[in-house]
PDB file of C-alpha atoms in Angstrom:
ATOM      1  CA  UNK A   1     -28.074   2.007  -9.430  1.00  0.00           C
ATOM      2  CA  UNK A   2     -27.056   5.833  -9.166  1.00  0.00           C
ATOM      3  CA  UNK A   3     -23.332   4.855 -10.148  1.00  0.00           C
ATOM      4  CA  UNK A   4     -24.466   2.697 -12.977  1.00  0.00           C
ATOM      5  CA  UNK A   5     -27.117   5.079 -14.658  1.00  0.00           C
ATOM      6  CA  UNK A   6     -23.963   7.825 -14.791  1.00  0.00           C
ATOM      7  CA  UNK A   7     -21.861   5.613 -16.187  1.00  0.00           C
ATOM      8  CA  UNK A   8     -24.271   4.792 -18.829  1.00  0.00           C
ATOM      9  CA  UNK A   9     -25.065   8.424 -19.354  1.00  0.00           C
ATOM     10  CA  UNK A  10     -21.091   9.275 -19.475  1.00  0.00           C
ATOM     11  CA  UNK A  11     -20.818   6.667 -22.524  1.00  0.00           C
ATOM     12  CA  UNK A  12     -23.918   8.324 -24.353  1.00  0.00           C
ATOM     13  CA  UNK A  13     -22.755  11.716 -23.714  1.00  0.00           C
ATOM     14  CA  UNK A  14     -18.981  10.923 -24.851  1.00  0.00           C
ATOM     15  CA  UNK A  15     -20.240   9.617 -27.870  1.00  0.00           C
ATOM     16  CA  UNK A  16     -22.384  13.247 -29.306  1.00  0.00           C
ATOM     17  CA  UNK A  17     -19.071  15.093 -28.727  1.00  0.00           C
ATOM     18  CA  UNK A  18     -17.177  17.637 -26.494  1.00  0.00           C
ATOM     19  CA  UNK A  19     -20.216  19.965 -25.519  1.00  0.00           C
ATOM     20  CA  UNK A  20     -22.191  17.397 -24.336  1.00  0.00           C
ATOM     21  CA  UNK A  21     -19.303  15.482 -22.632  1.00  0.00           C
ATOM     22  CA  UNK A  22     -18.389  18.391 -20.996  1.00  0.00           C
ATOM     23  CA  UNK A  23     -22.192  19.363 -19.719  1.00  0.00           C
ATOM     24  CA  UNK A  24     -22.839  16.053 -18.592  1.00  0.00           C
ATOM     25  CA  UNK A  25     -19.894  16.217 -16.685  1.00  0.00           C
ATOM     26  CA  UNK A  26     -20.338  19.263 -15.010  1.00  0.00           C
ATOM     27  CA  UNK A  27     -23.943  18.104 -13.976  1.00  0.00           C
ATOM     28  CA  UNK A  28     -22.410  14.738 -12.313  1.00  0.00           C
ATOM     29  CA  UNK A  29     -20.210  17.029 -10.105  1.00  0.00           C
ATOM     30  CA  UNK A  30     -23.186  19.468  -8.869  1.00  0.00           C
ATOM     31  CA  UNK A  31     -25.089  16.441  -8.521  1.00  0.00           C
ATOM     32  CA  UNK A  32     -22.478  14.038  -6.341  1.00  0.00           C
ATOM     33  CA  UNK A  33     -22.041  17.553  -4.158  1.00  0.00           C
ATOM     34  CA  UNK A  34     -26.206  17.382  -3.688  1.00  0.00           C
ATOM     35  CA  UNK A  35     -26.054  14.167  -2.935  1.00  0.00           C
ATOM     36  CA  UNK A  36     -24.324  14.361   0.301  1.00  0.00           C
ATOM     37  CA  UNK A  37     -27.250  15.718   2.135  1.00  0.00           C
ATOM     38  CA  UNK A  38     -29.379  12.306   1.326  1.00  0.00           C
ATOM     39  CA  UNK A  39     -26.628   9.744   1.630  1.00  0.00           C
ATOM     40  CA  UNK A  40     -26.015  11.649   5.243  1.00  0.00           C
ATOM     41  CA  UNK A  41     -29.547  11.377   6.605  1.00  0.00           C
ATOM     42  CA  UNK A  42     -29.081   7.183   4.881  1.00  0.00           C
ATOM     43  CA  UNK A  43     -26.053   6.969   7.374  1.00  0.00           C
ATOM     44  CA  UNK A  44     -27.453   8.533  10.197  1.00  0.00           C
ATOM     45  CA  UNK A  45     -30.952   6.650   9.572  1.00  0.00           C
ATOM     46  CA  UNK A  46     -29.526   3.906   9.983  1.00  0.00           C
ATOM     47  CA  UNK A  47     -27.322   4.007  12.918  1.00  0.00           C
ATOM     48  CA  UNK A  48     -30.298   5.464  15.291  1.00  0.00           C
ATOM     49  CA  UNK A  49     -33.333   3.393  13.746  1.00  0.00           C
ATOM     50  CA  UNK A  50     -31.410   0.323  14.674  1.00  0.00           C
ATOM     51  CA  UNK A  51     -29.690   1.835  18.484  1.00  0.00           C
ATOM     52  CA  UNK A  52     -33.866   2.312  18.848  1.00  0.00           C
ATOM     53  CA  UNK A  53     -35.238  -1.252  17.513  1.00  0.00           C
ATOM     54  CA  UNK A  54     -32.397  -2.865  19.431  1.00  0.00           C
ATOM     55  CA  UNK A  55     -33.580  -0.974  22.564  1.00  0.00           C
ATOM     56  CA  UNK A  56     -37.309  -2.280  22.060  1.00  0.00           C
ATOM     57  CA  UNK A  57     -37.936   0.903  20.673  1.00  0.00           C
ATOM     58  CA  UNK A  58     -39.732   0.947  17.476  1.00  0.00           C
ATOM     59  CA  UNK A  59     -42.345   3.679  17.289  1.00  0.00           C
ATOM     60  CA  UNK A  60     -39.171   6.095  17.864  1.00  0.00           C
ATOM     61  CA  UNK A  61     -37.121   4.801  14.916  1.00  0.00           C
ATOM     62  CA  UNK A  62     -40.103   5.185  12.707  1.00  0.00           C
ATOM     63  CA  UNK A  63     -40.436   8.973  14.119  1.00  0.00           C
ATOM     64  CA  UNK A  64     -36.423   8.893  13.383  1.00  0.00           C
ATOM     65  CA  UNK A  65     -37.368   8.403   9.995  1.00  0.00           C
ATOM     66  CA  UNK A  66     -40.267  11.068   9.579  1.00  0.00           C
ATOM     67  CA  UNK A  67     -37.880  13.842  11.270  1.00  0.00           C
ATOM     68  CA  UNK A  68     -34.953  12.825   8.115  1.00  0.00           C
ATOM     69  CA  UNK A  69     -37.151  12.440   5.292  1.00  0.00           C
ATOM     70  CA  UNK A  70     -39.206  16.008   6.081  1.00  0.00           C
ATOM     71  CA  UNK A  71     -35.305  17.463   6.563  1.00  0.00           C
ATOM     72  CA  UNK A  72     -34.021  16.123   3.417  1.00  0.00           C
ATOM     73  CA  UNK A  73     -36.697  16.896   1.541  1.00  0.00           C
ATOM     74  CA  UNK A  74     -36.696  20.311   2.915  1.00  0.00           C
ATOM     75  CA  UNK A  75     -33.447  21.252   2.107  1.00  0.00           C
ATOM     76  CA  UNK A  76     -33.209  19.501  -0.821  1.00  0.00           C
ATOM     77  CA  UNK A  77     -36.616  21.540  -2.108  1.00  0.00           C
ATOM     78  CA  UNK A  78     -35.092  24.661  -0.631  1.00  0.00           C
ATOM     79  CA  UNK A  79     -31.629  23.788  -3.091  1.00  0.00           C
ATOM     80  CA  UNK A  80     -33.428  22.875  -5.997  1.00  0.00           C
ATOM     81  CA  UNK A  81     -35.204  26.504  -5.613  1.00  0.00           C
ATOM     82  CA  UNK A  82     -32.349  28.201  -5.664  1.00  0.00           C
ATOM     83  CA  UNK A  83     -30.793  26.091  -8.192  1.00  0.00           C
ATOM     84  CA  UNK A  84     -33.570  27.296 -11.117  1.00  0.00           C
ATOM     85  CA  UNK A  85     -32.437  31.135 -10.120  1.00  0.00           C
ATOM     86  CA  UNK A  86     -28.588  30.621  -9.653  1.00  0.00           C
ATOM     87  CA  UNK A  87     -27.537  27.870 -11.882  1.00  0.00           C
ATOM     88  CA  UNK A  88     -25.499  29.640 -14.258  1.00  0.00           C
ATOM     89  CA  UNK A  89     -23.426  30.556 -11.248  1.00  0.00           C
ATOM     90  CA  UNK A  90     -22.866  27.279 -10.314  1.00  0.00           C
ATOM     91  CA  UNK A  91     -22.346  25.760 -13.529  1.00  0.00           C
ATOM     92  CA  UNK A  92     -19.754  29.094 -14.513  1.00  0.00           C
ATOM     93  CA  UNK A  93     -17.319  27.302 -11.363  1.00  0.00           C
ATOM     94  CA  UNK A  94     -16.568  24.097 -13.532  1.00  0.00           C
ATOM     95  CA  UNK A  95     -16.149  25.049 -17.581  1.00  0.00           C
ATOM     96  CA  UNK A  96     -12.972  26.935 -16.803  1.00  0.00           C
ATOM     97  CA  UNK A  97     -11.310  23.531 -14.662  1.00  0.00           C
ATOM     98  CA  UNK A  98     -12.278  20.951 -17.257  1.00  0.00           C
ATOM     99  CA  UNK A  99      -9.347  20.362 -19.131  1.00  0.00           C
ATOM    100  CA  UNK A 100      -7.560  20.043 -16.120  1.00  0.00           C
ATOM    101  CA  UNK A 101      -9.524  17.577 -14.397  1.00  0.00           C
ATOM    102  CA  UNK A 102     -10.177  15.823 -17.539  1.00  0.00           C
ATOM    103  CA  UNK A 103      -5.605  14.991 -17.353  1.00  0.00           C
ATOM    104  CA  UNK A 104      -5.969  15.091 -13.533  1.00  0.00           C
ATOM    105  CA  UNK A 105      -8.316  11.888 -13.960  1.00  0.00           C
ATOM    106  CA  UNK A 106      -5.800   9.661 -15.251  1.00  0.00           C
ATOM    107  CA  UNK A 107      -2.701  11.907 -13.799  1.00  0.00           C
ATOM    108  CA  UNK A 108      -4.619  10.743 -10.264  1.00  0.00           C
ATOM    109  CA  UNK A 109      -4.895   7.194 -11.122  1.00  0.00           C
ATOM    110  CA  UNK A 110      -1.441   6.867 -11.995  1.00  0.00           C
ATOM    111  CA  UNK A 111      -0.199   8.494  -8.877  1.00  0.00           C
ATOM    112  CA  UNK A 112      -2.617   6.087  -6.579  1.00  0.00           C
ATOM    113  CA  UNK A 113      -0.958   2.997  -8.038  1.00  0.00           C
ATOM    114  CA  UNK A 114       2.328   4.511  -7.589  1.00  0.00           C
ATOM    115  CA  UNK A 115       1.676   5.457  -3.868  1.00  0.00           C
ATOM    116  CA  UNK A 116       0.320   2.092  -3.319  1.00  0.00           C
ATOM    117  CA  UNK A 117       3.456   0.694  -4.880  1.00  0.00           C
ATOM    118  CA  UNK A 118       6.071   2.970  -2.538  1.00  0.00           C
ATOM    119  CA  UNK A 119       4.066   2.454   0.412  1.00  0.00           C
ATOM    120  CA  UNK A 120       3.830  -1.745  -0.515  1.00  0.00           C
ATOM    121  CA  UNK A 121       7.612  -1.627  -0.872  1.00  0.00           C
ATOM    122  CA  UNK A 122       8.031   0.465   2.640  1.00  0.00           C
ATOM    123  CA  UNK A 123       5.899  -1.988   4.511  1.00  0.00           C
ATOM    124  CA  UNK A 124       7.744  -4.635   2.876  1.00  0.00           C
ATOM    125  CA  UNK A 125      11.438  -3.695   3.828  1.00  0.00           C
ATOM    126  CA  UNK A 126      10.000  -2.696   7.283  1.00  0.00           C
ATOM    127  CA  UNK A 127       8.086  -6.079   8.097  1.00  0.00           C
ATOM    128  CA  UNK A 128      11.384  -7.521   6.936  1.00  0.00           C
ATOM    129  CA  UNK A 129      13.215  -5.621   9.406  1.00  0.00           C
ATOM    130  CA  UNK A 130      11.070  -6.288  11.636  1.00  0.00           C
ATOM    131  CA  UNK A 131      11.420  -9.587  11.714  1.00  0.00           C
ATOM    132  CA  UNK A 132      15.418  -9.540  11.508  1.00  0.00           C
ATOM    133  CA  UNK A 133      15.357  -8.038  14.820  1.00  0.00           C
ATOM    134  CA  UNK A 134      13.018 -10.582  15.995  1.00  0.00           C
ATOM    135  CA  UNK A 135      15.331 -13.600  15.006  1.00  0.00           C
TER     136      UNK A 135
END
């Protein structure tokens, strides 16, 4: 639902103009690199509430789960503090590589099709050596 909402606020903000385009973008970034803290804990949540339900362990997952959400939430809190006294900082790291990303976007999608075509073609010729030999 994350993914979806940005998308939806890309096509908004593309439509008032450069500026706003630009802003929104640089917010997604500092956002997707907050993120990782949360989407972390999920992962590791997950793997040792079920290792402790599957060893008839319950009460433990659900003190798994305390310990992860008081973490995240503390260093997410402790972030967002910092973030209201240092944001110009952060956002001054991004204005200057816009442009750049902005051709690098489609620059990197044509260069993942092309490496999946080379590498599709090498596995090809090699599976069909591979099979000479075998005949």
């Amino acid at each position: 639902m994350i993914q979806i909402s940005f998308i939806i606020i890309t096509i908004i903000a593309n439509q008032q103009g450069l500026n706003d385009a630009a802003a929104v973008g640089i917010v997604e970034k500092i956002m997707s690199f907050l993120f990782l803290i949360p989407s972390s804990m999920l992962s590791t949540v997950s793997a040792l509430g079920a290792q402790n339900i599957g060893a008839k362990k319950p009460k433990r997952a659900v003190q798994t789960l305390k310990y992860a959400i008081i973490l995240t939430v503390s260093i997410e809190l402790v972030v967002s503090i910092l973030m209201q006294f240092g944001a110009e900082n952060v956002v001054a790291l991004f204005p200057s590589t816009l442009y750049p990303m902005g051709l690098a976007t489609a620059a990197g999608s044509l260069l993942s099709v092309g490496i999946c075509i080379v590498m599709f073609v090498i596995l090809q010729h090699k599976r069909k050596n591979s099979l000479t030999y075998l005949c």
